[in-house]
Short mmCIF file of C-alpha atoms in Angstrom, two decimals:
data_model
loop_
_atom_site.label_atom_id
_atom_site.label_comp_id
_atom_site.label_asym_id
_atom_site.label_seq_id
_atom_site.Cartn_x
_atom_site.Cartn_y
_atom_site.Cartn_z
CA MET A 1 -125.76 28.32 184.22
CA GLY A 2 -129.36 29.51 182.98
CA GLY A 3 -127.93 32.55 181.29
CA PHE A 4 -125.15 30.36 179.56
CA VAL A 5 -128.37 28.03 178.29
CA SER A 6 -130.23 31.24 177.21
CA ILE A 7 -127.63 32.79 175.37
CA ILE A 8 -126.70 29.41 173.16
CA SER A 9 -130.39 29.21 172.65
CA ARG A 10 -130.81 32.45 171.42
CA GLY A 11 -127.84 32.36 169.25
CA PHE A 12 -128.94 28.96 167.60
CA HIS A 13 -132.25 30.32 166.41
CA GLY A 14 -130.71 33.95 165.69
CA ARG A 15 -127.81 32.14 163.36
CA ARG A 16 -130.55 30.19 161.65
CA ARG A 17 -132.60 32.79 161.17
CA ASP A 18 -129.66 34.87 159.28
CA GLU A 19 -129.00 31.49 157.16
CA GLY A 20 -132.41 31.31 155.98
CA ASP A 21 -131.83 35.56 154.78
CA ARG A 22 -128.08 34.24 153.77
CA LEU A 23 -129.52 31.72 151.24
CA PRO A 24 -130.24 32.65 147.83
CA PRO A 25 -133.17 30.90 146.22
CA GLY A 26 -133.14 27.42 144.97
CA GLN A 27 -130.01 26.65 147.30
CA TYR A 28 -129.24 24.49 149.86
CA LEU A 29 -126.66 24.59 152.71
CA VAL A 30 -124.03 21.97 152.98
CA GLU A 31 -120.84 21.56 155.64
CA ASP A 32 -118.74 19.94 153.20
CA PHE A 33 -116.90 21.20 150.39
CA PRO A 34 -117.88 19.35 147.48
CA VAL A 35 -115.55 19.15 144.48
CA LEU A 36 -116.67 19.69 140.94
CA SER A 37 -114.17 19.95 137.77
CA ALA A 38 -114.06 19.76 134.17
CA GLY A 39 -110.92 18.73 134.07
CA PRO A 40 -107.31 16.99 135.13
CA THR A 41 -106.03 18.53 138.74
CA PRO A 42 -103.41 21.04 137.57
CA ARG A 43 -100.35 20.31 139.55
CA VAL A 44 -98.48 23.83 139.64
CA PRO A 45 -94.91 24.16 142.02
CA PRO A 46 -94.66 27.35 143.49
CA GLU A 47 -91.36 28.03 141.73
CA ARG A 48 -93.05 27.36 138.19
CA TRP A 49 -96.59 29.47 139.03
CA GLU A 50 -97.04 33.27 137.92
CA PHE A 51 -99.95 35.08 138.05
CA ALA A 52 -100.53 37.92 135.22
CA ILE A 53 -102.39 40.75 134.27
CA ASP A 54 -102.67 41.90 130.41
CA THR A 55 -104.18 44.49 129.62
CA GLU A 56 -105.94 45.73 126.29
CA ALA A 57 -103.31 47.90 125.40
CA GLY A 58 -100.75 44.85 125.69
CA VAL A 59 -98.67 45.49 128.60
CA THR A 60 -98.32 42.72 131.36
CA HIS A 61 -97.92 42.82 134.77
CA ARG A 62 -96.50 39.85 136.28
CA TRP A 63 -96.18 37.95 140.27
CA THR A 64 -94.08 35.22 141.08
CA TRP A 65 -95.33 33.70 143.85
CA PRO A 66 -92.53 34.85 146.54
CA GLU A 67 -93.84 38.39 145.31
CA PHE A 68 -97.65 37.41 145.00
CA LEU A 69 -96.76 36.48 148.61
CA ALA A 70 -95.17 39.89 149.73
CA LEU A 71 -98.46 41.52 148.96
CA PRO A 72 -100.75 43.04 151.28
CA GLN A 73 -102.93 39.90 152.67
CA GLU A 74 -106.37 40.15 153.42
CA THR A 75 -108.71 37.13 155.39
CA PRO A 76 -112.32 37.69 154.26
CA THR A 77 -115.17 35.02 155.26
CA VAL A 78 -117.60 34.49 152.84
CA ASP A 79 -120.72 32.90 151.86
CA ILE A 80 -119.85 31.13 148.42
CA HIS A 81 -122.77 29.56 146.03
CA CYS A 82 -122.55 26.85 143.63
CA VAL A 83 -124.88 27.01 140.41
CA THR A 84 -125.05 23.11 141.24
CA GLU A 85 -127.54 24.58 144.58
CA TRP A 86 -124.80 23.83 146.99
CA SER A 87 -124.02 26.80 149.45
CA LYS A 88 -121.60 27.00 152.13
CA LEU A 89 -121.65 30.11 154.66
CA ASP A 90 -118.68 31.61 156.44
CA THR A 91 -115.90 30.33 154.42
CA SER A 92 -112.62 32.13 155.39
CA TRP A 93 -109.68 32.66 152.93
CA GLU A 94 -106.33 34.40 152.52
CA GLY A 95 -105.32 36.01 149.74
CA VAL A 96 -104.81 39.16 148.11
CA SER A 97 -107.53 41.63 146.87
CA LEU A 98 -108.00 42.61 142.85
CA ASP A 99 -107.84 46.09 144.04
CA THR A 100 -104.24 45.65 145.29
CA LEU A 101 -103.27 43.57 142.18
CA LEU A 102 -104.74 46.31 139.89
CA GLU A 103 -103.60 49.17 141.63
CA ASN A 104 -100.98 50.36 139.46
CA VAL A 105 -102.49 48.98 136.07
CA ASP A 106 -103.51 51.48 133.88
CA THR A 107 -106.47 50.22 132.20
CA ALA A 108 -109.66 51.51 131.00
CA ALA A 109 -111.09 48.18 129.83
CA ASP A 110 -114.41 46.78 130.78
CA TYR A 111 -114.60 43.07 131.29
CA ALA A 112 -112.15 40.36 132.49
CA LEU A 113 -111.42 37.03 131.19
CA VAL A 114 -109.86 35.07 133.82
CA HIS A 115 -107.68 31.71 132.78
CA SER A 116 -106.42 28.88 134.51
CA TYR A 117 -103.40 26.93 134.70
CA GLY A 118 -105.41 23.48 132.90
CA GLY A 119 -106.96 25.90 130.31
CA TYR A 120 -109.95 26.73 132.20
CA THR A 121 -111.73 30.48 131.34
CA THR A 122 -114.33 32.49 132.59
CA ASN A 123 -115.49 35.88 132.67
CA LEU A 124 -116.77 38.74 134.22
CA PRO A 125 -117.02 42.62 134.21
CA LEU A 126 -113.84 44.16 135.08
CA GLU A 127 -116.18 46.28 138.03
CA ASP A 128 -116.98 42.42 139.65
CA LEU A 129 -113.28 42.13 140.44
CA LEU A 130 -112.82 46.00 142.40
CA ASP A 131 -113.66 47.21 145.45
CA GLY A 132 -113.82 44.39 147.91
CA LYS A 133 -115.35 42.09 145.68
CA ALA A 134 -112.74 39.33 144.38
CA TRP A 135 -109.51 38.21 145.91
CA ILE A 136 -106.88 35.62 144.44
CA VAL A 137 -106.63 33.53 147.52
CA HIS A 138 -104.06 31.07 148.22
CA ARG A 139 -105.20 29.96 152.26
CA PHE A 140 -108.33 27.98 153.14
CA GLY A 141 -110.42 27.24 156.90
CA GLY A 142 -106.51 28.38 158.09
CA GLU A 143 -104.72 25.97 155.81
CA GLU A 144 -102.90 26.13 152.00
CA LEU A 145 -105.41 25.94 149.42
CA GLN A 146 -105.43 21.95 148.37
CA PRO A 147 -104.39 21.52 144.53
CA GLN A 148 -108.43 19.90 144.17
CA HIS A 149 -109.94 23.27 145.49
CA GLY A 150 -107.91 25.23 143.42
CA GLY A 151 -104.39 25.53 144.97
CA PRO A 152 -101.84 26.74 144.83
CA ALA A 153 -104.27 30.00 144.50
CA ARG A 154 -108.09 30.83 142.97
CA LEU A 155 -110.00 33.18 141.95
CA LEU A 156 -112.55 34.24 145.10
CA VAL A 157 -115.52 36.00 143.54
CA PRO A 158 -118.46 35.28 146.47
CA HIS A 159 -120.70 36.84 144.88
CA LEU A 160 -121.39 35.05 141.84
CA TYR A 161 -121.60 31.70 141.11
CA PHE A 162 -118.34 29.84 142.35
CA TRP A 163 -117.70 28.62 138.54
CA LYS A 164 -116.30 32.37 138.41
CA SER A 165 -114.05 31.51 141.16
CA ALA A 166 -111.59 30.35 138.83
CA LYS A 167 -109.41 27.63 140.44
CA TRP A 168 -105.76 27.60 139.64
CA VAL A 169 -105.56 30.90 138.44
CA ARG A 170 -103.16 31.81 136.01
CA GLY A 171 -103.89 34.96 135.17
CA ILE A 172 -106.50 38.05 133.52
CA ARG A 173 -106.76 39.59 130.46
CA LEU A 174 -108.19 42.80 130.53
CA LEU A 175 -110.80 43.44 127.23
CA ASP A 176 -112.76 46.13 125.46
CA ASP A 177 -115.43 43.77 124.79
CA ASP A 178 -116.93 40.94 126.71
CA ARG A 179 -115.41 36.98 125.82
CA PRO A 180 -117.79 34.66 127.49
CA GLY A 181 -115.45 31.82 128.77
CA PHE A 182 -115.60 27.94 129.40
CA TRP A 183 -118.96 27.50 130.97
CA GLU A 184 -120.42 30.69 129.38
CA THR A 185 -120.02 29.03 126.29
CA ALA A 186 -121.59 26.26 126.93
CA GLY A 187 -124.94 26.74 128.70
CA TYR A 188 -124.60 28.85 131.70
CA HIS A 189 -125.12 32.16 132.52
CA ASN A 190 -123.19 34.93 131.24
CA TYR A 191 -123.50 37.03 134.51
CA GLY A 192 -124.05 34.22 137.08
CA ASP A 193 -125.82 36.11 140.11
CA PRO A 194 -127.22 33.62 142.33
CA TRP A 195 -129.72 36.12 144.11
CA ARG A 196 -131.47 36.31 140.87
CA GLU A 197 -131.05 33.01 140.42
CA GLN A 198 -129.04 33.36 136.70
CA ARG A 199 -127.80 29.85 136.49
CA TYR A 200 -128.44 29.03 132.54
CA GLU A 201 -128.50 31.24 129.63
CA GLY A 202 -131.60 32.94 129.39
CA ASP A 203 -132.49 32.54 132.59
CA MET B 1 -104.40 7.72 143.34
CA THR B 2 -107.29 6.91 141.77
CA ALA B 3 -108.56 8.58 138.22
CA GLU B 4 -110.31 11.41 138.65
CA HIS B 5 -112.55 10.62 135.67
CA LEU B 6 -115.27 9.03 134.94
CA ASP B 7 -115.68 5.82 132.33
CA GLY B 8 -116.66 7.66 128.94
CA ASN B 9 -119.83 5.10 128.59
CA THR B 10 -121.28 7.55 131.54
CA LEU B 11 -121.84 9.65 128.10
CA ALA B 12 -124.43 6.76 126.99
CA GLY B 13 -127.47 8.13 128.59
CA PRO B 14 -127.24 11.60 128.57
CA LEU B 15 -126.44 11.56 124.94
CA GLY B 16 -129.19 8.80 124.02
CA GLU B 17 -131.40 11.75 125.20
CA LEU B 18 -130.23 13.60 122.00
CA PHE B 19 -129.44 10.96 119.43
CA ALA B 20 -131.39 8.24 117.75
CA VAL B 21 -128.08 6.14 118.02
CA ASP B 22 -125.32 5.02 120.56
CA VAL B 23 -123.02 7.94 120.11
CA THR B 24 -120.48 6.49 122.87
CA THR B 25 -119.92 3.44 120.04
CA ALA B 26 -119.24 6.00 117.12
CA THR B 27 -115.59 7.02 116.49
CA GLY B 28 -114.53 10.47 117.10
CA ARG B 29 -111.49 12.03 115.69
CA CYS B 30 -109.90 14.84 118.47
CA ALA B 31 -109.50 18.01 116.47
CA ASN B 32 -106.44 18.74 118.49
CA CYS B 33 -104.37 15.98 118.41
CA GLY B 34 -105.83 13.70 115.72
CA LEU B 35 -106.66 10.44 118.07
CA THR B 36 -108.87 8.45 116.88
CA GLY B 37 -111.37 5.88 119.28
CA PRO B 38 -114.66 5.46 120.90
CA ILE B 39 -116.25 8.64 122.40
CA GLY B 40 -116.88 5.61 124.70
CA SER B 41 -113.05 5.95 125.33
CA LEU B 42 -112.76 9.46 126.33
CA HIS B 43 -111.86 10.24 130.25
CA VAL B 44 -115.30 12.30 131.31
CA TYR B 45 -115.30 15.00 134.03
CA GLY B 46 -118.39 15.32 135.71
CA PRO B 47 -121.56 14.90 135.55
CA ASP B 48 -121.82 18.44 137.45
CA PRO B 49 -121.94 21.72 136.38
CA GLY B 50 -121.78 19.53 133.17
CA LEU B 51 -120.03 16.55 131.39
CA VAL B 52 -116.86 17.26 129.82
CA GLY B 53 -115.30 14.55 127.80
CA ARG B 54 -111.44 14.68 126.99
CA CYS B 55 -109.12 13.31 124.97
CA PRO B 56 -107.40 10.15 126.47
CA GLY B 57 -104.07 11.27 124.61
CA CYS B 58 -103.75 15.24 125.31
CA GLU B 59 -106.78 15.61 127.71
CA GLU B 60 -107.78 18.56 124.98
CA VAL B 61 -111.67 18.87 125.24
CA VAL B 62 -113.51 16.73 122.41
CA LEU B 63 -117.22 17.25 123.61
CA ARG B 64 -118.96 19.19 126.64
CA LEU B 65 -123.09 18.55 127.24
CA VAL B 66 -124.74 20.76 129.83
CA ARG B 67 -128.68 19.62 130.49
CA GLY B 68 -130.80 22.40 132.08
CA PRO B 69 -134.71 22.34 132.99
CA GLY B 70 -135.80 21.53 129.53
CA ARG B 71 -133.32 22.09 127.38
CA ALA B 72 -129.88 20.68 126.88
CA TRP B 73 -126.33 22.47 125.48
CA LEU B 74 -124.45 20.05 123.25
CA ASP B 75 -120.57 21.59 122.17
CA MET B 76 -119.07 19.01 120.51
CA ARG B 77 -115.99 21.40 118.84
CA GLY B 78 -113.18 19.14 119.97
CA THR B 79 -114.40 16.49 117.49
CA VAL B 80 -113.39 16.30 113.51
CA THR B 81 -115.69 13.77 112.73
CA LEU B 82 -117.71 10.85 114.50
CA ARG B 83 -117.91 7.91 112.15
CA VAL B 84 -121.43 6.06 113.03
CA ASP B 85 -122.00 2.77 111.69
CA LEU B 86 -125.24 2.08 110.52
CA PRO B 87 -126.89 -0.90 108.51
CA ASP B 88 -126.90 -0.65 104.47
#
């Protein structure tokens, strides 16, 4: 019994130390999942949903909902960091890696402009979507992703501030030139690295 | 279901930092659908990461206001004109 308690105690302190290391500057931890929105929540029935990647050469790759679900699924557990200063640790998702979606896409583009149902956009370098760093996810915490959190599917790019993880994702345009998105044209940082605290333009 | 958006008059304080007049009583025209009405009638989302004022007719973005430390960004590309009533 004493051994059990000491394991819990050690585990607790160990976890707290880890949490400190995992919290970028200026962030605080939350247990709930705040909802921030720039517009009405789109309701996209699966039969009308599609995801498309448009290349800089004008070639479009499309997936219907059943085609998307038939792709190899991954279950990333990641920490997420919102520019409004909350962070949430060990969030668990299920979806398709952008490596899988881009596997057969012929492109030499350097930039990506992500666009969503409802009109939201966000931009990032294409390399930030590759090498196991980004997913299109459709399940959160073992359940279907709810519309207020971006369901049926959202982008998940946990190494950047969470506004880059576009809710209600509809497609990605691959571009030779960077094209700033919704918040990036309204004062927020173009790249948004939480570890360098790139919140606003000029940070 | 309750409205997801805030009342347009919540813009009064944040816009009051930038303008000498109360812009929520000014008449705006939506650049997308042409609807005219007081800025205070916009459907407002936010306040974080920024205030987004949408046309109550077509839900297009009329204005956006982001307040950072020591500076603010105002985007009014969705407004064709603002009519501000002033004394003669």
